[in-house]
Tab-separated table of C-alpha atoms and ligand atoms in Angstrom:
chain	number	residue	atom	x	y	z
A	1	MET	CA	2.993	-16.275	-9.976
A	2	THR	CA	0.587	-13.674	-8.657
A	3	PRO	CA	0.027	-13.934	-4.908
A	4	ASN	CA	-3.605	-14.317	-3.938
A	5	TRP	CA	-3.730	-12.078	-0.866
A	6	PRO	CA	-5.232	-8.591	-1.121
A	7	VAL	CA	-2.958	-5.699	-2.038
A	8	VAL	CA	-4.387	-3.655	0.837
A	9	GLU	CA	-6.145	-4.817	3.990
A	10	LEU	CA	-7.145	-2.273	6.607
A	11	ALA	CA	-8.924	-3.579	9.689
A	12	GLY	CA	-10.352	-1.295	12.371
A	13	VAL	CA	-7.974	1.486	11.397
A	14	SER	CA	-8.148	4.716	13.344
A	15	LYS	CA	-5.916	7.744	13.218
A	16	THR	CA	-6.185	10.590	15.678
A	17	TYR	CA	-4.384	13.908	15.717
A	18	GLY	CA	-4.868	15.279	19.221
A	19	ALA	CA	-8.628	15.531	19.610
A	20	VAL	CA	-9.298	15.061	15.888
A	21	ALA	CA	-10.279	11.593	14.686
A	22	ALA	CA	-9.083	11.738	11.063
A	23	LEU	CA	-10.037	8.069	10.640
A	24	ALA	CA	-12.324	6.048	12.875
A	25	ASP	CA	-12.474	2.258	12.639
A	26	ALA	CA	-12.030	2.166	8.864
A	27	GLU	CA	-12.259	-1.164	7.058
A	28	LEU	CA	-11.062	-1.594	3.514
A	29	VAL	CA	-9.866	-4.482	1.405
A	30	VAL	CA	-8.446	-3.808	-2.041
A	31	GLU	CA	-7.930	-6.850	-4.219
A	32	ARG	CA	-5.201	-7.172	-6.804
A	33	GLY	CA	-6.107	-5.522	-10.079
A	34	GLU	CA	-8.813	-3.203	-8.748
A	35	LEU	CA	-9.323	0.414	-9.730
A	36	LEU	CA	-11.140	2.299	-7.051
A	37	GLY	CA	-12.045	5.846	-6.215
A	38	ILE	CA	-12.112	7.348	-2.740
A	39	VAL	CA	-14.531	10.229	-2.391
A	40	GLY	CA	-15.924	12.322	0.443
A	41	PRO	CA	-16.071	15.875	1.758
A	42	SER	CA	-12.964	17.876	2.600
A	43	GLY	CA	-11.602	16.718	5.944
A	44	SER	CA	-13.342	13.331	5.788
A	45	GLY	CA	-10.023	11.456	6.014
A	46	LYS	CA	-9.266	10.586	2.374
A	47	SER	CA	-5.615	11.667	2.366
A	48	THR	CA	-5.114	10.158	5.810
A	49	LEU	CA	-6.461	6.858	4.498
A	50	LEU	CA	-4.234	6.985	1.426
A	51	ASN	CA	-1.158	7.875	3.484
A	52	ILE	CA	-1.820	4.929	5.762
A	53	MET	CA	-2.299	2.640	2.745
A	54	GLY	CA	0.987	3.986	1.434
A	55	THR	CA	2.699	3.398	4.808
A	56	LEU	CA	3.574	7.102	4.936
A	57	ALA	CA	1.598	7.336	8.181
A	58	ARG	CA	1.063	4.748	10.892
A	59	PRO	CA	-2.431	4.248	12.316
A	60	THR	CA	-3.209	4.999	15.964
A	61	ALA	CA	-5.159	1.725	16.143
A	62	GLY	CA	-6.002	-1.187	13.872
A	63	THR	CA	-3.966	-3.289	11.470
A	64	VAL	CA	-2.631	-2.556	8.016
A	65	ARG	CA	-1.434	-5.200	5.575
A	66	ILE	CA	0.129	-4.195	2.308
A	67	ASP	CA	0.807	-6.891	-0.239
A	68	GLY	CA	0.469	-9.438	2.571
A	69	HIS	CA	2.911	-7.705	4.943
A	70	ALA	CA	1.722	-6.591	8.378
A	71	VAL	CA	3.076	-3.054	8.351
A	72	ALA	CA	3.291	-2.717	12.159
A	73	GLU	CA	5.736	-5.631	12.288
A	74	LEU	CA	8.194	-4.086	9.847
A	75	SER	CA	11.237	-2.035	10.813
A	76	ASP	CA	11.666	1.381	9.205
A	77	ARG	CA	14.170	-0.135	6.832
A	78	GLU	CA	11.833	-2.958	5.801
A	79	LEU	CA	9.038	-0.442	5.434
A	80	SER	CA	11.119	1.714	3.093
A	81	ALA	CA	11.911	-1.354	1.026
A	82	LEU	CA	8.236	-2.349	0.854
A	83	ARG	CA	7.305	1.172	-0.173
A	84	ALA	CA	10.011	1.306	-2.837
A	85	GLN	CA	9.058	-2.067	-4.324
A	86	SER	CA	5.318	-2.124	-3.975
A	87	ILE	CA	3.864	1.379	-3.957
A	88	GLY	CA	3.834	4.292	-6.369
A	89	PHE	CA	2.548	7.711	-5.298
A	90	VAL	CA	1.039	10.534	-7.287
A	91	PHE	CA	0.026	13.826	-5.677
A	92	GLN	CA	-2.070	16.783	-6.769
A	93	SER	CA	0.949	19.103	-6.726
A	94	PHE	CA	3.228	16.845	-8.849
A	95	HIS	CA	6.243	17.044	-6.476
A	96	LEU	CA	8.790	17.636	-9.251
A	97	ALA	CA	12.059	19.372	-8.335
A	98	PRO	CA	12.465	22.709	-10.132
A	99	GLY	CA	15.231	22.873	-12.729
A	100	VAL	CA	15.420	19.105	-13.178
A	101	PRO	CA	14.643	17.717	-16.656
A	102	ALA	CA	11.876	15.115	-16.889
A	103	LEU	CA	14.284	12.281	-17.721
A	104	ASP	CA	16.382	12.941	-14.606
A	105	SER	CA	13.335	13.455	-12.394
A	106	VAL	CA	12.108	10.011	-13.341
A	107	ALA	CA	15.544	8.306	-13.381
A	108	ASP	CA	16.280	9.629	-9.867
A	109	GLY	CA	13.486	7.398	-8.619
A	110	LEU	CA	15.923	4.509	-9.176
A	111	LEU	CA	18.929	6.130	-7.452
A	112	TYR	CA	19.062	3.494	-4.738
A	113	SER	CA	18.120	0.552	-6.925
A	114	GLY	CA	21.714	-0.512	-7.573
A	115	ARG	CA	21.327	0.114	-11.312
A	116	SER	CA	23.869	2.010	-13.389
A	117	ARG	CA	23.162	5.577	-14.525
A	118	GLY	CA	22.697	4.357	-18.093
A	119	GLU	CA	20.203	1.719	-17.044
A	120	ARG	CA	18.295	4.217	-14.884
A	121	ARG	CA	18.014	6.646	-17.757
A	122	GLY	CA	17.015	3.902	-20.176
A	123	LEU	CA	14.182	2.786	-17.903
A	124	ALA	CA	13.141	6.395	-17.273
A	125	GLU	CA	12.962	7.074	-20.982
A	126	ARG	CA	10.799	4.005	-21.471
A	127	ALA	CA	8.473	5.107	-18.654
A	128	LEU	CA	8.170	8.599	-20.147
A	129	ARG	CA	7.378	7.150	-23.554
A	130	ARG	CA	4.747	4.981	-21.901
A	131	VAL	CA	2.962	8.112	-20.636
A	132	GLY	CA	3.269	9.783	-24.039
A	133	LEU	CA	6.131	12.123	-23.192
A	134	GLY	CA	8.867	10.781	-25.439
A	135	HIS	CA	9.117	14.257	-26.953
A	136	ARG	CA	9.564	16.049	-23.600
A	137	LEU	CA	12.443	14.110	-22.050
A	138	HIS	CA	14.651	17.135	-21.511
A	139	ASN	CA	12.032	19.660	-20.453
A	140	GLU	CA	12.228	21.077	-16.940
A	141	PRO	CA	9.003	21.443	-14.924
A	142	HIS	CA	8.538	25.107	-15.923
A	143	GLN	CA	8.684	24.004	-19.575
A	144	LEU	CA	5.844	21.499	-19.122
A	145	SER	CA	2.081	21.951	-18.912
A	146	GLY	CA	0.290	20.863	-15.762
A	147	GLY	CA	-0.957	17.703	-17.441
A	148	GLU	CA	2.544	16.898	-18.690
A	149	LYS	CA	3.989	17.457	-15.214
A	150	GLN	CA	1.484	15.011	-13.802
A	151	ARG	CA	2.398	12.475	-16.482
A	152	VAL	CA	6.079	12.835	-15.494
A	153	ALA	CA	5.047	12.201	-11.885
A	154	ILE	CA	3.094	9.116	-12.990
A	155	ALA	CA	6.062	7.853	-15.035
A	156	ARG	CA	8.216	8.186	-11.915
A	157	ALA	CA	5.600	6.459	-9.763
A	158	VAL	CA	5.298	3.421	-12.031
A	159	LEU	CA	8.946	3.141	-13.002
A	160	GLY	CA	9.631	0.091	-10.848
A	161	ASP	CA	6.275	-1.444	-11.849
A	162	PRO	CA	4.780	-1.321	-8.344
A	163	PRO	CA	1.672	-3.479	-7.879
A	164	LEU	CA	-0.082	-0.575	-6.134
A	165	LEU	CA	-0.488	3.000	-7.362
A	166	LEU	CA	-1.931	5.569	-4.948
A	167	ALA	CA	-3.049	8.907	-6.339
A	168	ASP	CA	-4.262	11.797	-4.159
A	169	GLU	CA	-6.386	14.084	-6.349
A	170	PRO	CA	-4.114	13.641	-9.376
A	171	THR	CA	-6.366	15.841	-11.509
A	172	GLY	CA	-7.085	18.421	-8.806
A	173	ALA	CA	-4.695	21.011	-10.274
A	174	LEU	CA	-5.556	20.336	-13.916
A	175	ASP	CA	-8.098	21.620	-16.408
A	176	SER	CA	-10.681	19.042	-17.428
A	177	LYS	CA	-8.945	18.085	-20.690
A	178	SER	CA	-5.540	17.418	-19.063
A	179	GLY	CA	-7.363	15.717	-16.223
A	180	ALA	CA	-9.035	13.372	-18.681
A	181	VAL	CA	-5.653	12.457	-20.199
A	182	VAL	CA	-4.251	11.690	-16.748
A	183	MET	CA	-7.303	9.592	-15.871
A	184	GLU	CA	-7.031	7.685	-19.139
A	185	LEU	CA	-3.438	6.945	-18.228
A	186	LEU	CA	-4.498	5.561	-14.853
A	187	HIS	CA	-7.091	3.403	-16.614
A	188	GLU	CA	-4.383	2.144	-18.963
A	189	LEU	CA	-2.079	1.238	-16.067
A	190	HIS	CA	-5.008	-0.539	-14.459
A	191	ARG	CA	-5.675	-2.502	-17.636
A	192	ALA	CA	-2.005	-3.488	-17.647
A	193	GLY	CA	-2.429	-4.995	-14.177
A	194	THR	CA	-1.627	-2.248	-11.668
A	195	THR	CA	-3.968	-1.838	-8.719
A	196	VAL	CA	-4.962	1.824	-8.647
A	197	VAL	CA	-6.519	3.810	-5.790
A	198	VAL	CA	-7.448	7.372	-6.647
A	199	ILE	CA	-8.865	10.113	-4.453
A	200	THR	CA	-11.077	12.481	-6.359
A	201	HIS	CA	-13.479	15.358	-5.814
A	202	ASP	CA	-14.744	15.033	-9.360
A	203	ARG	CA	-18.127	13.342	-9.681
A	204	ASP	CA	-17.585	12.394	-13.330
A	205	ILE	CA	-14.244	10.795	-12.552
A	206	ALA	CA	-15.685	8.915	-9.591
A	207	ALA	CA	-18.568	7.722	-11.772
A	208	SER	CA	-16.106	6.364	-14.344
A	209	LEU	CA	-14.405	4.049	-11.842
A	210	PRO	CA	-15.487	0.458	-11.192
A	211	ARG	CA	-15.560	0.864	-7.403
A	212	GLU	CA	-16.235	3.822	-5.158
A	213	VAL	CA	-15.496	4.126	-1.460
A	214	ARG	CA	-17.072	7.099	0.259
A	215	LEU	CA	-15.719	8.498	3.487
A	216	LYS	CA	-17.535	10.679	5.968
A	217	ASP	CA	-16.122	11.879	9.273
A	218	GLY	CA	-13.268	9.382	9.076
A	219	ARG	CA	-15.529	6.403	8.452
A	220	VAL	CA	-16.206	4.346	5.354
A	221	GLU	CA	-19.743	5.504	4.779
A	222	HIS	CA	-20.354	3.587	1.574
A	223	ASP	CA	-18.473	1.059	-0.505
A	224	SER	CA	-19.972	0.171	-3.877
A	225	ALA	CA	-18.185	-3.195	-3.809
A	226	THR	CA	-20.105	-4.315	-0.750
A	227	GLY	CA	-23.281	-2.376	-1.476
A	228	THR	CA	-23.525	-0.293	1.620
A	229	TYR	CA	-21.914	0.428	4.948
A	230	ALA	CA	-18.575	-1.243	5.281
A	231	THR	CA	-17.522	-0.533	8.853
A	232	ARG	CA	-16.861	-3.568	10.979
A	233	THR	CA	-19.871	-3.050	13.210
A	234	THR	CA	-22.238	-3.184	10.248
A	235	ALA	CA	-20.313	-5.583	8.033
A	236	THR	CA	-22.899	-8.337	8.302
A	237	ALA	CA	-25.614	-6.012	7.035
A	238	THR	CA	-23.731	-5.578	3.785
A	239	ALA	CA	-24.131	-9.178	2.706
A	240	THR	CA	-27.743	-8.735	1.661
A	241	ALA	CA	-26.881	-5.658	-0.339
A	242	THR	CA	-24.036	-7.232	-2.277
A	243	GLY	CA	-24.443	-6.579	-5.942
A	244	ASP	CA	-26.300	-3.365	-5.337
A	245	ARG	CA	-24.180	-1.080	-7.410
A	246	VAL	CA	-26.651	1.768	-7.543
A	247	ARG	CA	-24.770	5.005	-7.486
A	248	ARG	CA	-26.208	7.463	-5.032
A	249	GLY	CA	-24.160	10.472	-5.993
A	250	VAL	CA	-20.719	11.370	-4.832
A	251	GLY	CA	-20.179	13.208	-1.578
A	252	VAL	CA	-18.130	16.295	-2.204
B	301	ATP	N1	-0.914	16.072	10.335
B	301	ATP	C1	-2.103	16.431	10.830
B	301	ATP	N2	-2.191	17.038	12.033
B	301	ATP	C2	-3.378	17.382	12.557
B	301	ATP	N3	-4.562	17.139	11.959
B	301	ATP	C3	-4.545	16.555	10.780
B	301	ATP	C4	-3.320	16.160	10.127
B	301	ATP	N4	-3.619	15.582	8.958
B	301	ATP	C5	-4.960	15.610	8.849
B	301	ATP	N5	-5.525	16.177	9.934
B	301	ATP	C6	-6.971	16.360	10.172
B	301	ATP	O1	-7.611	15.122	9.913
B	301	ATP	C7	-8.815	15.293	9.188
B	301	ATP	C8	-8.765	14.503	7.898
B	301	ATP	O2	-7.793	15.090	7.046
B	301	ATP	P1	-7.497	14.576	5.567
B	301	ATP	O3	-6.342	15.340	5.075
B	301	ATP	O4	-7.359	13.097	5.602
B	301	ATP	O5	-8.850	14.964	4.828
B	301	ATP	P2	-9.229	14.862	3.268
B	301	ATP	O6	-10.467	14.061	3.181
B	301	ATP	O7	-8.047	14.409	2.497
B	301	ATP	O8	-9.581	16.378	2.924
B	301	ATP	P3	-9.334	17.205	1.530
B	301	ATP	O9	-10.413	16.789	0.583
B	301	ATP	O10	-9.508	18.629	1.967
B	301	ATP	O11	-7.955	16.908	1.052
B	301	ATP	C9	-8.984	16.793	9.008
B	301	ATP	O12	-9.836	17.265	10.020
B	301	ATP	C10	-7.588	17.336	9.190
B	301	ATP	O13	-7.620	18.643	9.679
B	302	MG	MG1	-6.814	15.302	1.034
């Protein structure tokens, strides 16, 4: 049975680094099965937001719930388990170890899952076939194109079928054609039920996504799901604008 609480719930989340407010009172609810884009100028807090959603960083203030769990109440061990079971990550720079064939790169994601080596490799092969790389199982990163490397990274991220996939500029290092293949893959995963959050600088990509959240100076400046400003202080003002899905350009 699918639980009915949101996959992600951020309330009044702030993150400061010394004098820098990377995030200031950010509010965001992501429902199960959504596909949303996070856009905004460089330094606006997009990666910080994604890292907090992924429990890779803890907020300075505010509450974070992932898949119904209040992150602040979890021990490091429980947090690692939540991350392993519920969240897949994809980064602009692929994060693939040099010299390691694709099959092993993906299978290693299950090292601590208690599964046998054979099982891990079987599941990895299936995941690589799912991203269209059945013919590149034994290629090392330097024998793969950028787009293929990103597809290996996506196969690894979705291996355990996490309900939430977080992608930080997954097409940022790719040419537009490889980028389109990677985006199509994210759409496919979304259609299969995964909740996908993707940071992008690309206006066309942002325009192709059902929901767009725009950050500016660490705040949620615009959320197409609620129509306009989505910070807590102005939340009531959004009610009248619900349904307004007019796109006003993407801040880059
Ligand atoms: N670990 C850190 N230590 C100090 N400051 C940081 C750290 N991480 C982020 N910041 C600062 O927080 C702000 C937001 O950074 P963040 O990486 O979230 O921006 P971004 O929107 O992802 O930018 P980009 O589009 O360039 O990736 C920036 O001013 C950045 O310099
Ligand atoms: Mg970033």
